[in-house]
CSV table of N, CA and C and ligand atoms in Angstrom, one decimal:
chain,number,residue,atom,x,y,z
A,1,MET,N,88.6,46.5,-65.5
A,1,MET,CA,88.0,46.6,-66.8
A,1,MET,C,88.9,47.4,-67.7
A,2,SER,N,90.2,47.8,-67.2
A,2,SER,CA,91.1,48.5,-68.1
A,2,SER,C,91.7,47.8,-69.1
A,3,ASP,N,91.8,46.4,-69.0
A,3,ASP,CA,92.4,45.6,-70.1
A,3,ASP,C,91.4,45.1,-71.0
A,4,MET,N,90.1,45.5,-70.9
A,4,MET,CA,89.1,45.1,-71.9
A,4,MET,C,89.1,46.1,-73.1
A,5,LEU,N,88.5,45.5,-74.1
A,5,LEU,CA,88.2,46.3,-75.3
A,5,LEU,C,87.0,47.2,-75.0
A,6,PRO,N,87.0,48.3,-75.6
A,6,PRO,CA,85.7,49.2,-75.4
A,6,PRO,C,84.4,48.4,-75.6
A,7,SER,N,84.3,47.6,-76.6
A,7,SER,CA,83.1,46.9,-76.8
A,7,SER,C,82.8,45.9,-75.7
A,8,GLU,N,83.9,45.4,-75.1
A,8,GLU,CA,83.6,44.5,-73.9
A,8,GLU,C,83.2,45.4,-72.7
A,9,ARG,N,83.8,46.5,-72.5
A,9,ARG,CA,83.4,47.4,-71.3
A,9,ARG,C,82.0,47.8,-71.5
A,10,LEU,N,81.6,48.1,-72.7
A,10,LEU,CA,80.2,48.5,-73.0
A,10,LEU,C,79.2,47.4,-72.8
A,11,ALA,N,79.6,46.2,-73.2
A,11,ALA,CA,78.7,45.1,-72.9
A,11,ALA,C,78.5,44.9,-71.3
A,12,LYS,N,79.6,45.0,-70.5
A,12,LYS,CA,79.5,44.8,-69.1
A,12,LYS,C,78.8,45.9,-68.6
A,13,LEU,N,79.0,47.1,-69.0
A,13,LEU,CA,78.2,48.3,-68.4
A,13,LEU,C,76.7,48.2,-68.7
A,14,ARG,N,76.4,47.7,-69.9
A,14,ARG,CA,75.0,47.5,-70.2
A,14,ARG,C,74.4,46.4,-69.3
A,15,ALA,N,75.2,45.4,-69.0
A,15,ALA,CA,74.6,44.3,-68.1
A,15,ALA,C,74.5,44.9,-66.8
A,16,LEU,N,75.4,45.7,-66.3
A,16,LEU,CA,75.2,46.3,-64.9
A,16,LEU,C,74.0,47.2,-65.0
A,17,GLU,N,73.9,48.0,-66.0
A,17,GLU,CA,72.7,48.9,-66.0
A,17,GLU,C,71.4,48.1,-65.9
A,18,GLU,N,71.3,47.0,-66.6
A,18,GLU,CA,70.1,46.2,-66.6
A,18,GLU,C,69.9,45.7,-65.2
A,19,TRP,N,71.0,45.2,-64.6
A,19,TRP,CA,70.7,44.7,-63.2
A,19,TRP,C,70.3,45.7,-62.3
A,20,LEU,N,71.0,46.9,-62.4
A,20,LEU,CA,70.6,48.0,-61.4
A,20,LEU,C,69.1,48.5,-61.7
A,21,ALA,N,68.7,48.4,-63.0
A,21,ALA,CA,67.3,48.8,-63.3
A,21,ALA,C,66.3,47.8,-62.6
A,22,TRP,N,66.7,46.5,-62.7
A,22,TRP,CA,65.9,45.4,-62.1
A,22,TRP,C,65.8,45.7,-60.6
A,23,GLN,N,67.0,46.0,-60.0
A,23,GLN,CA,67.1,46.2,-58.5
A,23,GLN,C,66.1,47.4,-58.1
A,24,LEU,N,66.2,48.4,-58.9
A,24,LEU,CA,65.3,49.6,-58.7
A,24,LEU,C,63.8,49.3,-58.7
A,25,ARG,N,63.5,48.4,-59.7
A,25,ARG,CA,62.1,48.0,-59.9
A,25,ARG,C,61.7,47.1,-58.6
A,26,VAL,N,62.5,46.2,-58.2
A,26,VAL,CA,62.2,45.4,-57.1
A,26,VAL,C,62.1,46.2,-55.8
A,27,THR,N,63.0,47.2,-55.6
A,27,THR,CA,63.0,48.0,-54.4
A,27,THR,C,61.7,48.9,-54.4
A,28,ARG,N,61.3,49.5,-55.6
A,28,ARG,CA,60.1,50.3,-55.6
A,28,ARG,C,58.9,49.5,-55.3
A,29,HIS,N,58.8,48.3,-55.8
A,29,HIS,CA,57.7,47.4,-55.6
A,29,HIS,C,57.6,47.1,-54.0
A,30,ARG,N,58.7,46.8,-53.4
A,30,ARG,CA,58.8,46.6,-52.0
A,30,ARG,C,58.4,47.7,-51.3
A,31,ILE,N,58.9,49.0,-51.6
A,31,ILE,CA,58.4,50.2,-50.9
A,31,ILE,C,56.9,50.3,-51.1
A,32,GLU,N,56.3,50.1,-52.2
A,32,GLU,CA,54.9,50.2,-52.4
A,32,GLU,C,54.1,49.2,-51.5
A,33,GLN,N,54.6,48.0,-51.3
A,33,GLN,CA,54.1,47.0,-50.5
A,33,GLN,C,54.1,47.4,-49.1
A,34,VAL,N,55.2,47.9,-48.6
A,34,VAL,CA,55.3,48.3,-47.2
A,34,VAL,C,54.6,49.6,-46.9
A,35,ALA,N,54.6,50.5,-47.9
A,35,ALA,CA,53.7,51.7,-47.8
A,35,ALA,C,52.2,51.4,-47.6
A,36,GLU,N,51.8,50.3,-48.4
A,36,GLU,CA,50.4,49.9,-48.3
A,36,GLU,C,50.1,49.3,-46.9
A,37,GLN,N,51.0,48.5,-46.3
A,37,GLN,CA,50.9,48.0,-45.0
A,37,GLN,C,50.8,49.1,-44.0
A,38,VAL,N,51.6,50.2,-44.2
A,38,VAL,CA,51.5,51.4,-43.2
A,38,VAL,C,50.2,52.0,-43.4
A,39,ARG,N,49.8,52.2,-44.6
A,39,ARG,CA,48.5,53.0,-44.8
A,39,ARG,C,47.3,52.2,-44.2
A,40,ALA,N,47.4,50.8,-44.3
A,40,ALA,CA,46.4,49.9,-43.8
A,40,ALA,C,46.3,50.0,-42.2
A,41,THR,N,47.5,50.2,-41.6
A,41,THR,CA,47.5,50.3,-40.2
A,41,THR,C,47.3,51.7,-39.6
A,42,GLY,N,47.5,52.7,-40.6
A,42,GLY,CA,47.3,54.1,-40.1
A,42,GLY,C,48.4,54.4,-39.2
A,43,GLY,N,48.2,55.5,-38.5
A,43,GLY,CA,49.2,55.9,-37.5
A,43,GLY,C,50.2,57.0,-37.9
A,44,TYR,N,51.0,57.4,-37.1
A,44,TYR,CA,52.0,58.4,-37.2
A,44,TYR,C,53.3,58.0,-36.7
A,45,VAL,N,54.4,58.6,-37.1
A,45,VAL,CA,55.7,58.3,-36.6
A,45,VAL,C,56.4,59.5,-36.1
A,46,THR,N,57.3,59.3,-35.2
A,46,THR,CA,58.2,60.4,-34.8
A,46,THR,C,59.6,60.1,-35.2
A,47,GLU,N,60.2,61.2,-35.7
A,47,GLU,CA,61.6,61.1,-36.2
A,47,GLU,C,62.4,62.2,-35.4
A,48,GLN,N,63.4,61.8,-34.7
A,48,GLN,CA,64.3,62.7,-34.0
A,48,GLN,C,65.0,63.6,-34.9
A,49,ASP,N,65.1,64.9,-34.5
A,49,ASP,CA,65.9,65.8,-35.3
A,49,ASP,C,67.2,66.0,-34.4
A,50,ARG,N,68.4,65.8,-35.0
A,50,ARG,CA,69.6,65.9,-34.3
A,50,ARG,C,70.5,66.9,-35.0
A,51,ARG,N,71.2,67.6,-34.1
A,51,ARG,CA,72.2,68.5,-34.5
A,51,ARG,C,73.5,68.2,-33.7
A,52,ALA,N,74.5,67.9,-34.3
A,52,ALA,CA,75.8,67.6,-33.7
A,52,ALA,C,75.5,66.4,-32.7
A,53,GLY,N,74.7,65.4,-33.2
A,53,GLY,CA,74.5,64.3,-32.3
A,53,GLY,C,73.5,64.4,-31.2
A,54,LYS,N,73.0,65.7,-30.9
A,54,LYS,CA,72.1,65.9,-29.8
A,54,LYS,C,70.7,66.1,-30.3
A,55,PRO,N,69.7,65.6,-29.7
A,55,PRO,CA,68.4,65.7,-30.0
A,55,PRO,C,67.9,67.2,-29.8
A,56,VAL,N,67.4,67.8,-31.0
A,56,VAL,CA,67.0,69.2,-30.9
A,56,VAL,C,65.5,69.4,-31.2
A,57,GLY,N,64.9,68.2,-31.4
A,57,GLY,CA,63.4,68.3,-31.7
A,57,GLY,C,62.9,66.9,-32.3
A,58,VAL,N,61.7,66.9,-32.5
A,58,VAL,CA,61.0,65.7,-33.1
A,58,VAL,C,60.1,66.1,-34.2
A,59,THR,N,60.2,65.5,-35.3
A,59,THR,CA,59.3,65.7,-36.4
A,59,THR,C,58.2,64.7,-36.4
A,60,ILE,N,56.9,65.1,-36.3
A,60,ILE,CA,55.8,64.1,-36.5
A,60,ILE,C,55.4,64.0,-37.9
A,61,HIS,N,55.3,62.7,-38.4
A,61,HIS,CA,55.0,62.4,-39.7
A,61,HIS,C,53.7,61.5,-39.8
A,62,ALA,N,52.9,61.6,-40.8
A,62,ALA,CA,52.0,60.6,-41.1
A,62,ALA,C,52.8,59.3,-41.5
A,63,ALA,N,52.4,58.1,-41.1
A,63,ALA,CA,53.2,56.9,-41.2
A,63,ALA,C,53.7,56.6,-42.6
A,64,ASP,N,53.0,57.1,-43.6
A,64,ASP,CA,53.4,56.8,-45.0
A,64,ASP,C,54.1,57.9,-45.7
A,65,CYS,N,54.7,58.9,-44.9
A,65,CYS,CA,55.3,60.0,-45.5
A,65,CYS,C,56.6,59.6,-46.2
A,66,ALA,N,56.8,60.3,-47.4
A,66,ALA,CA,58.0,60.0,-48.1
A,66,ALA,C,59.2,60.7,-47.6
A,67,LYS,N,59.0,61.6,-46.7
A,67,LYS,CA,60.1,62.5,-46.2
A,67,LYS,C,60.8,61.9,-45.0
A,68,ILE,N,60.5,60.7,-44.5
A,68,ILE,CA,61.1,60.1,-43.4
A,68,ILE,C,62.4,59.6,-43.8
A,69,HIS,N,63.4,60.0,-43.0
A,69,HIS,CA,64.8,59.6,-43.4
A,69,HIS,C,65.5,58.6,-42.5
A,70,GLN,N,65.1,58.7,-41.2
A,70,GLN,CA,65.8,57.8,-40.2
A,70,GLN,C,64.8,56.9,-39.5
A,71,PRO,N,65.4,55.9,-38.8
A,71,PRO,CA,64.5,55.0,-38.0
A,71,PRO,C,63.5,55.8,-37.2
A,72,VAL,N,62.3,55.3,-37.0
A,72,VAL,CA,61.2,56.1,-36.4
A,72,VAL,C,60.5,55.3,-35.3
A,73,THR,N,59.8,55.9,-34.5
A,73,THR,CA,58.9,55.3,-33.6
A,73,THR,C,57.5,55.5,-34.0
A,74,THR,N,56.7,54.4,-34.1
A,74,THR,CA,55.3,54.5,-34.4
A,74,THR,C,54.4,54.9,-33.3
A,75,VAL,N,53.5,55.9,-33.5
A,75,VAL,CA,52.6,56.3,-32.4
A,75,VAL,C,51.2,56.4,-33.0
A,76,ASP,N,50.2,56.3,-32.1
A,76,ASP,CA,48.8,56.4,-32.7
A,76,ASP,C,48.4,57.9,-32.7
A,77,ALA,N,47.2,58.1,-33.3
A,77,ALA,CA,46.8,59.5,-33.5
A,77,ALA,C,46.8,60.3,-32.2
A,78,ALA,N,46.3,59.7,-31.1
A,78,ALA,CA,46.1,60.3,-29.8
A,78,ALA,C,47.6,60.8,-29.3
A,79,LYS,N,48.5,60.0,-29.5
A,79,LYS,CA,49.9,60.4,-29.0
A,79,LYS,C,50.5,61.5,-29.9
A,80,ALA,N,50.2,61.3,-31.2
A,80,ALA,CA,50.7,62.3,-32.2
A,80,ALA,C,50.1,63.7,-31.9
A,81,ARG,N,48.9,63.7,-31.7
A,81,ARG,CA,48.1,64.9,-31.3
A,81,ARG,C,48.7,65.5,-30.0
A,82,TYR,N,48.8,64.7,-29.0
A,82,TYR,CA,49.3,65.1,-27.7
A,82,TYR,C,50.7,65.8,-27.9
A,83,ALA,N,51.6,65.1,-28.6
A,83,ALA,CA,52.9,65.6,-28.9
A,83,ALA,C,52.9,67.0,-29.6
A,84,LEU,N,52.0,67.1,-30.5
A,84,LEU,CA,52.0,68.4,-31.3
A,84,LEU,C,51.4,69.5,-30.5
A,85,VAL,N,50.4,69.2,-29.7
A,85,VAL,CA,49.7,70.3,-28.9
A,85,VAL,C,50.4,70.6,-27.7
A,86,LYS,N,50.8,69.6,-26.9
A,86,LYS,CA,51.3,69.8,-25.6
A,86,LYS,C,52.8,70.2,-25.5
A,87,ASP,N,53.6,69.9,-26.5
A,87,ASP,CA,55.0,70.3,-26.5
A,87,ASP,C,55.4,70.7,-27.9
A,88,SER,N,54.7,71.8,-28.3
A,88,SER,CA,54.9,72.3,-29.7
A,88,SER,C,56.2,73.0,-29.9
A,89,SER,N,57.0,73.3,-28.8
A,89,SER,CA,58.3,73.9,-29.0
A,89,SER,C,59.4,72.9,-29.3
A,90,PHE,N,59.1,71.6,-29.0
A,90,PHE,CA,60.1,70.6,-29.3
A,90,PHE,C,59.5,69.6,-30.4
A,91,ASN,N,58.2,69.4,-30.5
A,91,ASN,CA,57.7,68.6,-31.5
A,91,ASN,C,57.1,69.5,-32.6
A,92,HIS,N,57.3,69.1,-33.9
A,92,HIS,CA,56.7,70.0,-35.0
A,92,HIS,C,56.2,69.0,-36.1
A,93,PRO,N,55.2,69.5,-36.8
A,93,PRO,CA,54.6,68.7,-37.9
A,93,PRO,C,55.6,68.8,-39.1
A,94,CYS,N,55.6,67.6,-39.8
A,94,CYS,CA,56.4,67.6,-41.0
A,94,CYS,C,55.7,68.5,-42.0
A,95,GLN,N,56.4,69.3,-42.7
A,95,GLN,CA,55.8,70.3,-43.7
A,95,GLN,C,55.4,69.6,-45.1
A,96,HIS,N,55.8,68.3,-45.2
A,96,HIS,CA,55.4,67.6,-46.4
A,96,HIS,C,54.0,66.9,-46.2
A,97,CYS,N,53.9,66.1,-45.1
A,97,CYS,CA,52.7,65.3,-45.0
A,97,CYS,C,51.7,66.0,-44.0
A,98,ARG,N,52.1,67.1,-43.3
A,98,ARG,CA,51.2,67.8,-42.5
A,98,ARG,C,50.2,67.1,-41.6
A,99,PRO,N,50.8,66.3,-40.6
A,99,PRO,CA,50.0,65.5,-39.7
A,99,PRO,C,49.1,66.4,-38.8
A,100,ASP,N,49.5,67.7,-38.7
A,100,ASP,CA,48.7,68.7,-37.9
A,100,ASP,C,47.4,68.9,-38.6
A,101,LYS,N,47.3,68.9,-39.9
A,101,LYS,CA,46.1,69.0,-40.7
A,101,LYS,C,45.3,67.8,-40.6
A,102,LEU,N,46.0,66.6,-40.8
A,102,LEU,CA,45.3,65.3,-40.7
A,102,LEU,C,44.6,65.1,-39.4
A,103,LEU,N,45.2,65.6,-38.3
A,103,LEU,CA,44.7,65.5,-37.0
A,103,LEU,C,43.7,66.6,-36.6
A,104,GLY,N,43.5,67.5,-37.5
A,104,GLY,CA,42.6,68.6,-37.3
A,104,GLY,C,43.0,69.7,-36.3
A,105,ILE,N,44.4,69.7,-36.1
A,105,ILE,CA,44.9,70.7,-35.2
A,105,ILE,C,45.0,72.1,-35.8
A,106,THR,N,45.5,72.0,-37.1
A,106,THR,CA,45.5,73.3,-37.9
A,106,THR,C,44.7,73.1,-39.1
A,107,LYS,N,44.2,74.2,-39.7
A,107,LYS,CA,43.3,74.0,-40.8
A,107,LYS,C,43.9,74.6,-42.1
A,108,ASP,N,45.0,75.4,-42.0
A,108,ASP,CA,45.5,76.0,-43.2
A,108,ASP,C,46.4,75.2,-44.1
B,201,ZN,ZN1,56.2,63.8,-43.3
């Protein structure tokens, strides 16, 4: 782009901006579609917490939580409840979606 006139660079950047805005709209629409599928099936997911590559715990999320960052494993309510109650030193509820409240484990 360095051999272009500023007006040509501006036109290219505006075209790029328009394309990126379109990509963002398509991605957000897809996220909403998939989130709706997840809500329809319900459930919970587990996300490993790693430090220096080693598992240090597991975060339990509601399946449609926006704070899920890594690939996850889907579990049903019974398995999520079991994980949170029986091994609470390793498994912990996400502080954003609070599956412990959804499951009736904690009330606050
Ligand atoms: Zn969450």
